[in-house]
Amino acid sequence: MIDHLCFDILNGHDYWLPFTLNSANRVNTLIFDAIAPGGDIRVTLSPINTKSTYQTDIPVYNLAIGGCCNSSSYIRRTNNSNAAKVVQSSAVECLADKNRCTYWFSFDSQTGWVSFGKGTDTSLSKALLKWQDPSPLLNL
C-alpha cells in the first residue's frame, strides 16, 4: 500500500496514479507532497480503476484544493464538472504555488467522512474541509 506519494503538477498536466487503498482498513488516508504552480490540486477517489470517470456521473469523491485558479476548494460526489459541490470554501487556498507542501485526503468507510488537510496530522479535527456522506461509497 502506498502511504506517501510525491508528485508535481506542471503546465496543467494531469497525472493519473492508480493504486489500491487497503480495503481492510475502515479509514484510508493518502498523504502526499505537491507543487502546484496553478494552485489546483485534485484527487479523485473511485471504486473503478479507470480514467473514464471524468465528466460522468459515476459515483466518486472528487476533491480539489485551490480549484478555479486558487479561488475555491471543494468536495464533489461525482467527477462531472457541472455537478454540484457538496461542500465548498473560498477560504481554503492551495499554498503550494512555489514550494512543496504536504497534503492529505482521507475517507472513513464506516462513518462516511471525506476530508482533506495540510501537513501530516490527519485527524478529522485538523481537516481544512470535510463532508459526511450519508451514503458512503462501497468498495473504495
CSV table of N, CA and C in Angstrom, one decimal:
chain,number,residue,atom,x,y,z
A,1,MET,N,0.8,-1.2,0.0
A,1,MET,CA,0.0,0.0,0.0
A,1,MET,C,0.9,1.2,0.0
A,2,ILE,N,0.6,2.2,-0.8
A,2,ILE,CA,1.3,3.5,-0.9
A,2,ILE,C,0.7,4.3,0.2
A,3,ASP,N,1.6,4.9,1.1
A,3,ASP,CA,1.1,5.7,2.1
A,3,ASP,C,1.7,7.1,2.0
A,4,HIS,N,2.7,7.3,1.1
A,4,HIS,CA,3.2,8.7,0.9
A,4,HIS,C,3.6,8.8,-0.6
A,5,LEU,N,3.1,9.8,-1.2
A,5,LEU,CA,3.2,9.9,-2.6
A,5,LEU,C,3.7,11.3,-2.9
A,6,CYS,N,4.7,11.5,-3.8
A,6,CYS,CA,5.3,12.8,-4.2
A,6,CYS,C,5.1,13.0,-5.7
A,7,PHE,N,4.5,14.1,-6.1
A,7,PHE,CA,4.4,14.4,-7.5
A,7,PHE,C,4.3,15.9,-7.7
A,8,ASP,N,4.6,16.4,-8.9
A,8,ASP,CA,4.5,17.8,-9.3
A,8,ASP,C,3.4,17.9,-10.3
A,9,ILE,N,2.6,19.0,-10.3
A,9,ILE,CA,1.6,19.2,-11.3
A,9,ILE,C,2.2,20.4,-12.1
A,10,LEU,N,2.6,20.2,-13.3
A,10,LEU,CA,3.2,21.3,-14.1
A,10,LEU,C,2.5,21.5,-15.4
A,11,ASN,N,2.3,22.7,-15.8
A,11,ASN,CA,1.8,23.1,-17.1
A,11,ASN,C,0.4,22.5,-17.4
A,12,GLY,N,-0.4,22.4,-16.3
A,12,GLY,CA,-1.8,21.9,-16.5
A,12,GLY,C,-1.9,20.4,-16.8
A,13,HIS,N,-0.9,19.6,-16.7
A,13,HIS,CA,-1.0,18.2,-17.0
A,13,HIS,C,-1.6,17.4,-15.8
A,14,ASP,N,-2.4,16.5,-16.1
A,14,ASP,CA,-3.0,15.6,-15.1
A,14,ASP,C,-2.1,14.3,-15.0
A,15,TYR,N,-1.8,13.9,-13.9
A,15,TYR,CA,-1.1,12.6,-13.7
A,15,TYR,C,-2.1,11.6,-13.0
A,16,TRP,N,-2.4,10.6,-13.7
A,16,TRP,CA,-3.3,9.5,-13.2
A,16,TRP,C,-2.4,8.5,-12.5
A,17,LEU,N,-2.6,8.3,-11.2
A,17,LEU,CA,-1.7,7.4,-10.4
A,17,LEU,C,-2.6,6.4,-9.7
A,18,PRO,N,-3.0,5.4,-10.5
A,18,PRO,CA,-3.9,4.4,-9.9
A,18,PRO,C,-3.2,3.5,-8.8
A,19,PHE,N,-3.8,3.3,-7.7
A,19,PHE,CA,-3.3,2.4,-6.7
A,19,PHE,C,-4.5,2.0,-5.9
A,20,THR,N,-4.3,0.9,-5.1
A,20,THR,CA,-5.3,0.3,-4.3
A,20,THR,C,-5.1,0.7,-2.9
A,21,LEU,N,-6.2,1.2,-2.3
A,21,LEU,CA,-6.1,1.5,-0.8
A,21,LEU,C,-6.4,0.2,-0.1
A,22,ASN,N,-6.0,0.2,1.1
A,22,ASN,CA,-6.2,-1.0,2.0
A,22,ASN,C,-7.6,-1.1,2.4
A,23,SER,N,-8.4,-1.9,1.7
A,23,SER,CA,-9.9,-2.0,1.9
A,23,SER,C,-10.2,-2.7,3.3
A,24,ALA,N,-9.2,-3.3,3.9
A,24,ALA,CA,-9.4,-3.9,5.2
A,24,ALA,C,-9.5,-2.8,6.3
A,25,ASN,N,-8.9,-1.7,6.0
A,25,ASN,CA,-9.0,-0.6,6.9
A,25,ASN,C,-10.3,0.2,6.8
A,26,ARG,N,-10.8,0.7,7.9
A,26,ARG,CA,-12.0,1.5,7.9
A,26,ARG,C,-11.7,2.9,7.3
A,27,VAL,N,-10.5,3.4,7.7
A,27,VAL,CA,-10.1,4.7,7.3
A,27,VAL,C,-8.9,4.6,6.4
A,28,ASN,N,-9.0,5.2,5.2
A,28,ASN,CA,-7.8,5.2,4.3
A,28,ASN,C,-7.4,6.6,4.1
A,29,THR,N,-6.1,6.9,4.2
A,29,THR,CA,-5.6,8.2,4.1
A,29,THR,C,-4.4,8.2,3.1
A,30,LEU,N,-4.4,9.2,2.2
A,30,LEU,CA,-3.3,9.4,1.3
A,30,LEU,C,-2.6,10.7,1.7
A,31,ILE,N,-1.3,10.6,2.0
A,31,ILE,CA,-0.5,11.7,2.3
A,31,ILE,C,0.4,11.9,1.2
A,32,PHE,N,0.5,13.2,0.7
A,32,PHE,CA,1.4,13.4,-0.5
A,32,PHE,C,2.0,14.8,-0.4
A,33,ASP,N,3.1,15.0,-1.1
A,33,ASP,CA,3.7,16.3,-1.3
A,33,ASP,C,3.4,16.8,-2.7
A,34,ALA,N,3.2,18.1,-2.9
A,34,ALA,CA,2.8,18.6,-4.2
A,34,ALA,C,3.4,20.0,-4.4
A,35,ILE,N,3.7,20.3,-5.6
A,35,ILE,CA,4.0,21.7,-6.1
A,35,ILE,C,2.9,21.9,-7.1
A,36,ALA,N,2.1,23.0,-7.0
A,36,ALA,CA,1.0,23.2,-8.0
A,36,ALA,C,1.1,24.7,-8.4
A,37,PRO,N,1.9,25.1,-9.4
A,37,PRO,CA,2.0,26.5,-9.8
A,37,PRO,C,0.7,27.1,-10.1
A,38,GLY,N,-0.2,26.4,-10.6
A,38,GLY,CA,-1.5,26.9,-11.0
A,38,GLY,C,-2.5,27.0,-9.8
A,39,GLY,N,-2.0,26.5,-8.6
A,39,GLY,CA,-2.9,26.5,-7.5
A,39,GLY,C,-4.1,25.5,-7.6
A,40,ASP,N,-3.9,24.4,-8.1
A,40,ASP,CA,-5.0,23.5,-8.4
A,40,ASP,C,-4.6,22.0,-8.2
A,41,ILE,N,-4.9,21.5,-7.0
A,41,ILE,CA,-4.6,20.1,-6.7
A,41,ILE,C,-5.9,19.3,-6.7
A,42,ARG,N,-6.0,18.3,-7.4
A,42,ARG,CA,-7.2,17.5,-7.5
A,42,ARG,C,-6.9,16.0,-7.3
A,43,VAL,N,-7.8,15.4,-6.5
A,43,VAL,CA,-7.7,13.9,-6.3
A,43,VAL,C,-9.1,13.3,-6.5
A,44,THR,N,-9.2,12.3,-7.2
A,44,THR,CA,-10.5,11.6,-7.4
A,44,THR,C,-10.3,10.2,-6.8
A,45,LEU,N,-11.2,9.9,-5.8
A,45,LEU,CA,-11.2,8.5,-5.2
A,45,LEU,C,-12.4,7.8,-5.8
A,46,SER,N,-12.1,6.7,-6.5
A,46,SER,CA,-13.1,5.9,-7.2
A,46,SER,C,-13.0,4.4,-7.0
A,47,PRO,N,-14.1,3.7,-6.9
A,47,PRO,CA,-14.1,2.3,-6.8
A,47,PRO,C,-13.8,1.7,-8.1
A,48,ILE,N,-13.7,2.5,-9.2
A,48,ILE,CA,-13.4,2.0,-10.5
A,48,ILE,C,-12.0,2.5,-10.9
A,49,ASN,N,-11.1,1.6,-11.3
A,49,ASN,CA,-9.7,2.0,-11.6
A,49,ASN,C,-9.6,2.3,-13.1
A,50,THR,N,-10.1,3.5,-13.4
A,50,THR,CA,-10.1,4.0,-14.8
A,50,THR,C,-10.2,5.5,-14.9
A,51,LYS,N,-9.7,6.0,-16.0
A,51,LYS,CA,-9.8,7.5,-16.2
A,51,LYS,C,-11.3,7.8,-16.7
A,52,SER,N,-12.1,6.8,-17.0
A,52,SER,CA,-13.4,7.1,-17.6
A,52,SER,C,-14.4,7.7,-16.7
A,53,THR,N,-14.0,8.0,-15.4
A,53,THR,CA,-15.0,8.6,-14.5
A,53,THR,C,-15.1,10.1,-14.9
A,54,TYR,N,-14.1,10.7,-15.6
A,54,TYR,CA,-14.1,12.1,-15.9
A,54,TYR,C,-15.4,12.5,-16.7
A,55,GLN,N,-16.0,13.6,-16.3
A,55,GLN,CA,-17.2,14.1,-16.9
A,55,GLN,C,-18.4,13.1,-17.0
A,56,THR,N,-18.5,12.3,-16.0
A,56,THR,CA,-19.6,11.3,-15.9
A,56,THR,C,-20.2,11.5,-14.5
A,57,ASP,N,-21.3,10.8,-14.3
A,57,ASP,CA,-21.9,10.8,-13.0
A,57,ASP,C,-21.6,9.5,-12.3
A,58,ILE,N,-20.6,8.8,-12.6
A,58,ILE,CA,-20.1,7.6,-11.9
A,58,ILE,C,-19.8,8.1,-10.5
A,59,PRO,N,-20.3,7.4,-9.5
A,59,PRO,CA,-20.0,7.8,-8.1
A,59,PRO,C,-18.5,7.8,-7.7
A,60,VAL,N,-18.0,8.9,-7.4
A,60,VAL,CA,-16.6,9.1,-6.9
A,60,VAL,C,-16.6,10.2,-5.9
A,61,TYR,N,-15.5,10.4,-5.2
A,61,TYR,CA,-15.2,11.6,-4.4
A,61,TYR,C,-14.2,12.4,-5.2
A,62,ASN,N,-14.5,13.6,-5.6
A,62,ASN,CA,-13.7,14.5,-6.3
A,62,ASN,C,-13.3,15.6,-5.4
A,63,LEU,N,-12.0,15.7,-5.0
A,63,LEU,CA,-11.6,16.7,-4.0
A,63,LEU,C,-10.6,17.7,-4.7
A,64,ALA,N,-10.8,19.0,-4.5
A,64,ALA,CA,-9.9,20.0,-5.1
A,64,ALA,C,-9.4,21.0,-4.0
A,65,ILE,N,-8.2,21.2,-4.1
A,65,ILE,CA,-7.6,22.3,-3.2
A,65,ILE,C,-7.2,23.4,-4.2
A,66,GLY,N,-7.7,24.6,-4.0
A,66,GLY,CA,-7.3,25.7,-4.8
A,66,GLY,C,-7.8,25.6,-6.3
A,67,GLY,N,-9.0,25.0,-6.5
A,67,GLY,CA,-9.6,24.9,-7.8
A,67,GLY,C,-10.0,26.2,-8.3
A,68,CYS,N,-10.3,26.3,-9.6
A,68,CYS,CA,-10.7,27.5,-10.3
A,68,CYS,C,-9.7,28.6,-10.1
A,69,CYS,N,-8.4,28.4,-10.4
A,69,CYS,CA,-7.4,29.3,-10.3
A,69,CYS,C,-7.2,29.8,-8.8
A,70,ASN,N,-7.2,28.9,-7.9
A,70,ASN,CA,-7.0,29.1,-6.5
A,70,ASN,C,-8.1,30.0,-5.8
A,71,SER,N,-9.3,29.9,-6.4
A,71,SER,CA,-10.4,30.7,-5.8
A,71,SER,C,-11.3,29.9,-4.9
A,72,SER,N,-11.3,28.5,-4.9
A,72,SER,CA,-12.1,27.8,-4.0
A,72,SER,C,-11.6,26.3,-3.9
A,73,SER,N,-11.9,25.7,-2.8
A,73,SER,CA,-11.6,24.3,-2.6
A,73,SER,C,-12.9,23.6,-2.4
A,74,TYR,N,-13.1,22.4,-2.8
A,74,TYR,CA,-14.4,21.7,-2.7
A,74,TYR,C,-14.2,20.2,-2.6
A,75,ILE,N,-15.4,19.6,-2.3
A,75,ILE,CA,-15.6,18.1,-2.4
A,75,ILE,C,-16.8,18.0,-3.2
A,76,ARG,N,-16.7,17.1,-4.2
A,76,ARG,CA,-17.9,16.8,-5.1
A,76,ARG,C,-18.1,15.3,-5.1
A,77,ARG,N,-19.3,14.9,-5.3
A,77,ARG,CA,-19.7,13.4,-5.2
A,77,ARG,C,-19.5,12.7,-6.6
A,78,THR,N,-19.3,13.5,-7.6
A,78,THR,CA,-19.1,12.9,-8.9
A,78,THR,C,-17.9,13.7,-9.6
A,79,ASN,N,-17.4,13.2,-10.7
A,79,ASN,CA,-16.3,13.8,-11.4
A,79,ASN,C,-16.8,14.7,-12.6
A,80,ASN,N,-18.1,15.0,-12.5
A,80,ASN,CA,-18.7,15.8,-13.6
A,80,ASN,C,-18.5,17.3,-13.2
A,81,SER,N,-17.8,18.1,-14.0
A,81,SER,CA,-17.6,19.5,-13.6
A,81,SER,C,-18.8,20.3,-13.5
A,82,ASN,N,-19.9,19.8,-14.0
A,82,ASN,CA,-21.2,20.5,-13.9
A,82,ASN,C,-22.0,20.2,-12.7
A,83,ALA,N,-21.5,19.2,-12.0
A,83,ALA,CA,-22.3,18.7,-10.8
A,83,ALA,C,-22.1,19.6,-9.6
A,84,ALA,N,-23.0,19.6,-8.7
A,84,ALA,CA,-23.0,20.5,-7.6
A,84,ALA,C,-21.9,20.0,-6.6
A,85,LYS,N,-21.3,20.9,-5.9
A,85,LYS,CA,-20.3,20.6,-4.9
A,85,LYS,C,-21.0,20.4,-3.6
A,86,VAL,N,-20.7,19.3,-2.9
A,86,VAL,CA,-21.4,19.0,-1.6
A,86,VAL,C,-20.9,19.9,-0.5
A,87,VAL,N,-19.6,20.4,-0.6
A,87,VAL,CA,-19.1,21.4,0.4
A,87,VAL,C,-18.0,22.2,-0.3
A,88,GLN,N,-18.0,23.5,-0.1
A,88,GLN,CA,-17.1,24.4,-0.8
A,88,GLN,C,-16.6,25.5,0.1
A,89,SER,N,-15.4,26.0,-0.1
A,89,SER,CA,-14.9,27.1,0.7
A,89,SER,C,-14.0,27.9,-0.1
A,90,SER,N,-14.1,29.2,-0.1
A,90,SER,CA,-13.2,30.1,-0.7
A,90,SER,C,-12.0,30.5,0.2
A,91,ALA,N,-12.1,30.1,1.5
A,91,ALA,CA,-11.1,30.4,2.4
A,91,ALA,C,-9.9,29.4,2.4
A,92,VAL,N,-10.1,28.2,1.8
A,92,VAL,CA,-9.0,27.2,1.7
A,92,VAL,C,-8.3,27.3,0.4
A,93,GLU,N,-7.1,27.9,0.5
A,93,GLU,CA,-6.2,28.1,-0.7
A,93,GLU,C,-5.2,27.0,-0.8
A,94,CYS,N,-4.7,26.8,-2.1
A,94,CYS,CA,-3.6,25.9,-2.3
A,94,CYS,C,-2.4,26.8,-2.0
A,95,LEU,N,-1.5,26.3,-1.1
A,95,LEU,CA,-0.4,27.1,-0.7
A,95,LEU,C,0.9,26.6,-1.3
A,96,ALA,N,0.8,25.7,-2.3
A,96,ALA,CA,1.9,25.1,-2.9
A,96,ALA,C,2.3,25.7,-4.3
A,97,ASP,N,2.1,27.0,-4.4
A,97,ASP,CA,2.4,27.7,-5.7
A,97,ASP,C,3.9,27.6,-6.1
A,98,LYS,N,4.8,27.8,-5.1
A,98,LYS,CA,6.2,27.7,-5.4
A,98,LYS,C,7.0,26.7,-4.6
A,99,ASN,N,6.5,26.4,-3.4
A,99,ASN,CA,7.1,25.5,-2.5
A,99,ASN,C,6.3,24.2,-2.4
A,100,ARG,N,7.0,23.1,-2.2
A,100,ARG,CA,6.4,21.8,-2.0
A,100,ARG,C,5.6,21.8,-0.6
A,101,CYS,N,4.4,21.4,-0.6
A,101,CYS,CA,3.6,21.3,0.6
A,101,CYS,C,3.0,19.9,0.7
A,102,THR,N,2.8,19.5,2.0
A,102,THR,CA,2.3,18.2,2.3
A,102,THR,C,0.8,18.4,2.5
A,103,TYR,N,0.0,17.5,1.9
A,103,TYR,CA,-1.5,17.5,2.0
A,103,TYR,C,-1.9,16.1,2.3
A,104,TRP,N,-3.1,15.9,2.7
A,104,TRP,CA,-3.7,14.6,2.9
A,104,TRP,C,-5.2,14.6,2.5
A,105,PHE,N,-5.6,13.5,2.1
A,105,PHE,CA,-7.0,13.2,1.8
A,105,PHE,C,-7.4,11.9,2.6
A,106,SER,N,-8.6,11.9,3.2
A,106,SER,CA,-9.0,10.7,4.0
A,106,SER,C,-10.4,10.4,3.7
A,107,PHE,N,-10.7,9.1,3.8
A,107,PHE,CA,-12.1,8.6,3.7
A,107,PHE,C,-12.3,7.5,4.7
A,108,ASP,N,-13.4,7.7,5.5
A,108,ASP,CA,-13.8,6.7,6.5
A,108,ASP,C,-15.0,6.0,6.0
A,109,SER,N,-14.9,4.7,5.6
A,109,SER,CA,-16.0,3.9,5.0
A,109,SER,C,-17.1,3.6,6.0
A,110,GLN,N,-16.8,3.7,7.3
A,110,GLN,CA,-17.9,3.4,8.2
A,110,GLN,C,-18.8,4.6,8.5
A,111,THR,N,-18.1,5.8,8.7
A,111,THR,CA,-18.9,7.0,9.1
A,111,THR,C,-19.2,7.8,7.9
A,112,GLY,N,-18.5,7.6,6.8
A,112,GLY,CA,-18.7,8.4,5.6
A,112,GLY,C,-18.0,9.7,5.5
A,113,TRP,N,-17.1,10.0,6.4
A,113,TRP,CA,-16.4,11.3,6.4
A,113,TRP,C,-15.4,11.3,5.3
A,114,VAL,N,-15.4,12.3,4.4
A,114,VAL,CA,-14.4,12.6,3.4
A,114,VAL,C,-13.8,13.9,3.8
A,115,SER,N,-12.5,13.9,3.9
A,115,SER,CA,-11.8,15.2,4.3
A,115,SER,C,-10.5,15.3,3.7
A,116,PHE,N,-10.0,16.6,3.8
A,116,PHE,CA,-8.6,16.8,3.4
A,116,PHE,C,-8.0,17.9,4.3
A,117,GLY,N,-6.7,17.9,4.4
A,117,GLY,CA,-6.0,18.9,5.2
A,117,GLY,C,-4.5,19.1,4.7
A,118,LYS,N,-3.8,19.9,5.4
A,118,LYS,CA,-2.4,20.3,5.1
A,118,LYS,C,-1.6,19.8,6.3
A,119,GLY,N,-0.4,19.3,6.0
A,119,GLY,CA,0.5,18.8,7.0
A,119,GLY,C,0.4,17.3,7.1
A,120,THR,N,0.8,16.8,8.3
A,120,THR,CA,0.8,15.3,8.5
A,120,THR,C,-0.2,14.9,9.6
A,121,ASP,N,-0.8,15.8,10.2
A,121,ASP,CA,-1.8,15.5,11.2
A,121,ASP,C,-3.1,15.2,10.5
A,122,THR,N,-3.5,14.0,10.3
A,122,THR,CA,-4.7,13.6,9.5
A,122,THR,C,-5.9,13.4,10.3
A,123,SER,N,-6.0,13.9,11.5
A,123,SER,CA,-7.2,13.8,12.3
A,123,SER,C,-8.3,14.7,11.7
A,124,LEU,N,-9.5,14.2,11.9
A,124,LEU,CA,-10.7,14.9,11.3
A,124,LEU,C,-10.8,16.3,11.9
A,125,SER,N,-10.4,16.5,13.1
A,125,SER,CA,-10.4,17.9,13.7
A,125,SER,C,-9.5,18.8,13.0
A,126,LYS,N,-8.5,18.4,12.3
A,126,LYS,CA,-7.5,19.2,11.6
A,126,LYS,C,-7.8,19.4,10.2
A,127,ALA,N,-8.9,18.9,9.7
A,127,ALA,CA,-9.3,19.0,8.3
A,127,ALA,C,-9.6,20.4,7.9
A,128,LEU,N,-9.1,20.8,6.7
A,128,LEU,CA,-9.4,22.1,6.2
A,128,LEU,C,-10.8,22.1,5.6
A,129,LEU,N,-11.2,21.0,5.1
A,129,LEU,CA,-12.6,20.8,4.5
A,129,LEU,C,-13.0,19.4,4.7
A,130,LYS,N,-14.3,19.2,5.1
A,130,LYS,CA,-14.8,17.9,5.4
A,130,LYS,C,-16.3,17.8,5.1
A,131,TRP,N,-16.7,16.6,4.8
A,131,TRP,CA,-18.1,16.3,4.5
A,131,TRP,C,-18.4,14.9,4.9
A,132,GLN,N,-19.6,14.7,5.5
A,132,GLN,CA,-20.0,13.4,5.8
A,132,GLN,C,-21.1,12.9,4.8
A,133,ASP,N,-20.7,11.9,4.0
A,133,ASP,CA,-21.6,11.3,3.0
A,133,ASP,C,-22.6,10.5,3.7
A,134,PRO,N,-23.9,10.8,3.5
A,134,PRO,CA,-25.0,9.9,4.1
A,134,PRO,C,-25.1,8.5,3.6
A,135,SER,N,-24.5,8.4,2.3
A,135,SER,CA,-24.5,7.0,1.7
A,135,SER,C,-23.1,6.8,1.2
A,136,PRO,N,-22.1,6.4,2.1
A,136,PRO,CA,-20.7,6.3,1.6
A,136,PRO,C,-20.6,5.3,0.5
A,137,LEU,N,-19.6,5.6,-0.4
A,137,LEU,CA,-19.3,4.7,-1.5
A,137,LEU,C,-18.7,3.4,-0.9
A,138,LEU,N,-19.1,2.3,-1.5
A,138,LEU,CA,-18.7,1.0,-1.1
A,138,LEU,C,-17.5,0.6,-1.9
A,139,ASN,N,-16.7,-0.3,-1.5
A,139,ASN,CA,-15.5,-0.9,-2.3
A,139,ASN,C,-14.5,0.2,-2.7
A,140,LEU,N,-14.3,1.2,-1.8
A,140,LEU,CA,-13.4,2.2,-2.1
A,140,LEU,C,-12.0,1.9,-1.5
